[in-house]
Amino acid sequence: MNQKPAPLSEQQPLVILTTPRLILRAVVEDDISVLHSLIFGDSDVMRFAFSGAPMAGDAAEDFIRRFFTFGRSLTGFAVLMEKPAGEIIGFAGLARCDALGADDFEIGFVLARRAWGKGIATEIGEAQLAFGFEQLKCGRLLGLVDPRNAPSIHALEKLGMRYQETIADPERGSRSVYVIEATEWQRRRAE
């Protein structure tokens, strides 16, 4: 029998990180419609994300293809799944960000409504901080949030991030920038 490796499209997607309850993995084609249904097409979920409004299917697909990781990259947005069933509950990831005029990374997470209020933002946020500081060797990490999004602000503060300033992002509107330095994160973990 011929034992050739499966084509790339049939291989398992790259797992970027895991936590006790979560898996963050690269996107596959089948995820696009699921992400649109759970996230990009839901007005409640999108009210504080990106432009503040749901996206049509083709716009969401274009956004996903431009900003999500489909291959071997460890940065960019990726699918967030809940164990053990492996159900998609949102997306998260570390994306390049020049909000403060430097080559930083921003942690991010957008959760489907069914995942709200379960501590998932804090859990994936902690994992992203560890990944950014330990794997990517970042000197600091940012979190950008709509100033009206109290639950996300609370999650960022719980992660030890502190408010830096509010900026006007041309694509995302007003965003409060939260920061944590590697030394602050290390000190917090040692306590």
PDB file of C-alpha atoms in Angstrom, residues 49-115:
ATOM      1  CA  ALA A  49     -15.307  44.643  17.457  1.00  0.00           C
ATOM      2  CA  PHE A  50     -13.663  46.117  14.385  1.00  0.00           C
ATOM      3  CA  SER A  51     -16.064  48.615  12.780  1.00  0.00           C
ATOM      4  CA  GLY A  52     -18.839  47.903  15.304  1.00  0.00           C
ATOM      5  CA  ALA A  53     -21.286  46.235  12.932  1.00  0.00           C
ATOM      6  CA  PRO A  54     -21.857  42.728  11.579  1.00  0.00           C
ATOM      7  CA  MET A  55     -20.147  41.829   8.314  1.00  0.00           C
ATOM      8  CA  ALA A  56     -21.772  40.293   5.260  1.00  0.00           C
ATOM      9  CA  GLY A  57     -20.540  36.812   4.378  1.00  0.00           C
ATOM     10  CA  ASP A  58     -18.190  37.923   1.590  1.00  0.00           C
ATOM     11  CA  ALA A  59     -16.696  40.730   3.702  1.00  0.00           C
ATOM     12  CA  ALA A  60     -16.138  38.331   6.615  1.00  0.00           C
ATOM     13  CA  GLU A  61     -14.495  35.795   4.308  1.00  0.00           C
ATOM     14  CA  ASP A  62     -12.194  38.478   2.901  1.00  0.00           C
ATOM     15  CA  PHE A  63     -11.279  39.623   6.422  1.00  0.00           C
ATOM     16  CA  ILE A  64     -10.567  36.060   7.560  1.00  0.00           C
ATOM     17  CA  ARG A  65      -8.385  35.342   4.525  1.00  0.00           C
ATOM     18  CA  ARG A  66      -6.367  38.537   5.112  1.00  0.00           C
ATOM     19  CA  PHE A  67      -5.880  38.473   8.886  1.00  0.00           C
ATOM     20  CA  PHE A  68      -6.168  34.859  10.040  1.00  0.00           C
ATOM     21  CA  THR A  69      -3.481  32.205   9.923  1.00  0.00           C
ATOM     22  CA  PHE A  70      -4.271  29.264   7.656  1.00  0.00           C
ATOM     23  CA  GLY A  71      -0.824  27.726   7.558  1.00  0.00           C
ATOM     24  CA  ARG A  72       2.165  27.418   9.836  1.00  0.00           C
ATOM     25  CA  SER A  73       2.313  30.941  11.244  1.00  0.00           C
ATOM     26  CA  LEU A  74       2.069  31.258  15.018  1.00  0.00           C
ATOM     27  CA  THR A  75       0.830  34.850  14.828  1.00  0.00           C
ATOM     28  CA  GLY A  76      -2.346  36.349  13.444  1.00  0.00           C
ATOM     29  CA  PHE A  77      -5.886  35.468  14.384  1.00  0.00           C
ATOM     30  CA  ALA A  78      -6.760  31.807  14.824  1.00  0.00           C
ATOM     31  CA  VAL A  79      -9.782  29.700  15.720  1.00  0.00           C
ATOM     32  CA  LEU A  80     -10.566  29.310  19.417  1.00  0.00           C
ATOM     33  CA  MET A  81     -12.137  25.995  20.373  1.00  0.00           C
ATOM     34  CA  GLU A  82     -13.465  24.663  23.642  1.00  0.00           C
ATOM     35  CA  LYS A  83     -12.374  21.220  24.828  1.00  0.00           C
ATOM     36  CA  PRO A  84     -13.337  18.398  24.853  1.00  0.00           C
ATOM     37  CA  ALA A  85     -15.908  18.639  22.046  1.00  0.00           C
ATOM     38  CA  GLY A  86     -13.730  20.908  19.909  1.00  0.00           C
ATOM     39  CA  GLU A  87     -16.548  23.378  19.259  1.00  0.00           C
ATOM     40  CA  ILE A  88     -15.567  26.769  17.870  1.00  0.00           C
ATOM     41  CA  ILE A  89     -16.355  29.516  20.387  1.00  0.00           C
ATOM     42  CA  GLY A  90     -14.540  32.460  18.818  1.00  0.00           C
ATOM     43  CA  PHE A  91     -11.112  33.547  17.719  1.00  0.00           C
ATOM     44  CA  ALA A  92      -7.987  34.917  19.315  1.00  0.00           C
ATOM     45  CA  GLY A  93      -4.337  35.506  18.543  1.00  0.00           C
ATOM     46  CA  LEU A  94      -1.394  37.824  18.545  1.00  0.00           C
ATOM     47  CA  ALA A  95      -1.336  40.317  15.699  1.00  0.00           C
ATOM     48  CA  ARG A  96       1.222  42.933  14.769  1.00  0.00           C
ATOM     49  CA  CYS A  97       0.197  46.353  16.049  1.00  0.00           C
ATOM     50  CA  ASP A  98       1.754  49.797  15.640  1.00  0.00           C
ATOM     51  CA  ALA A  99      -0.801  51.674  17.799  1.00  0.00           C
ATOM     52  CA  LEU A 100       1.968  53.141  19.974  1.00  0.00           C
ATOM     53  CA  GLY A 101       4.357  53.799  17.091  1.00  0.00           C
ATOM     54  CA  ALA A 102       6.441  50.651  17.595  1.00  0.00           C
ATOM     55  CA  ASP A 103       6.499  47.125  16.211  1.00  0.00           C
ATOM     56  CA  ASP A 104       4.387  45.538  18.954  1.00  0.00           C
ATOM     57  CA  PHE A 105       1.991  42.633  19.130  1.00  0.00           C
ATOM     58  CA  GLU A 106      -1.596  42.967  20.276  1.00  0.00           C
ATOM     59  CA  ILE A 107      -3.386  40.167  22.079  1.00  0.00           C
ATOM     60  CA  GLY A 108      -6.958  39.782  21.011  1.00  0.00           C
ATOM     61  CA  PHE A 109     -10.040  37.674  21.520  1.00  0.00           C
ATOM     62  CA  VAL A 110     -13.594  37.810  20.213  1.00  0.00           C
ATOM     63  CA  LEU A 111     -15.999  35.294  21.697  1.00  0.00           C
ATOM     64  CA  ALA A 112     -19.345  33.934  20.545  1.00  0.00           C
ATOM     65  CA  ARG A 113     -22.228  34.826  22.866  1.00  0.00           C
ATOM     66  CA  ARG A 114     -22.419  31.304  24.276  1.00  0.00           C
ATOM     67  CA  ALA A 115     -18.834  31.715  25.580  1.00  0.00           C
TER      68      ALA A 115
END
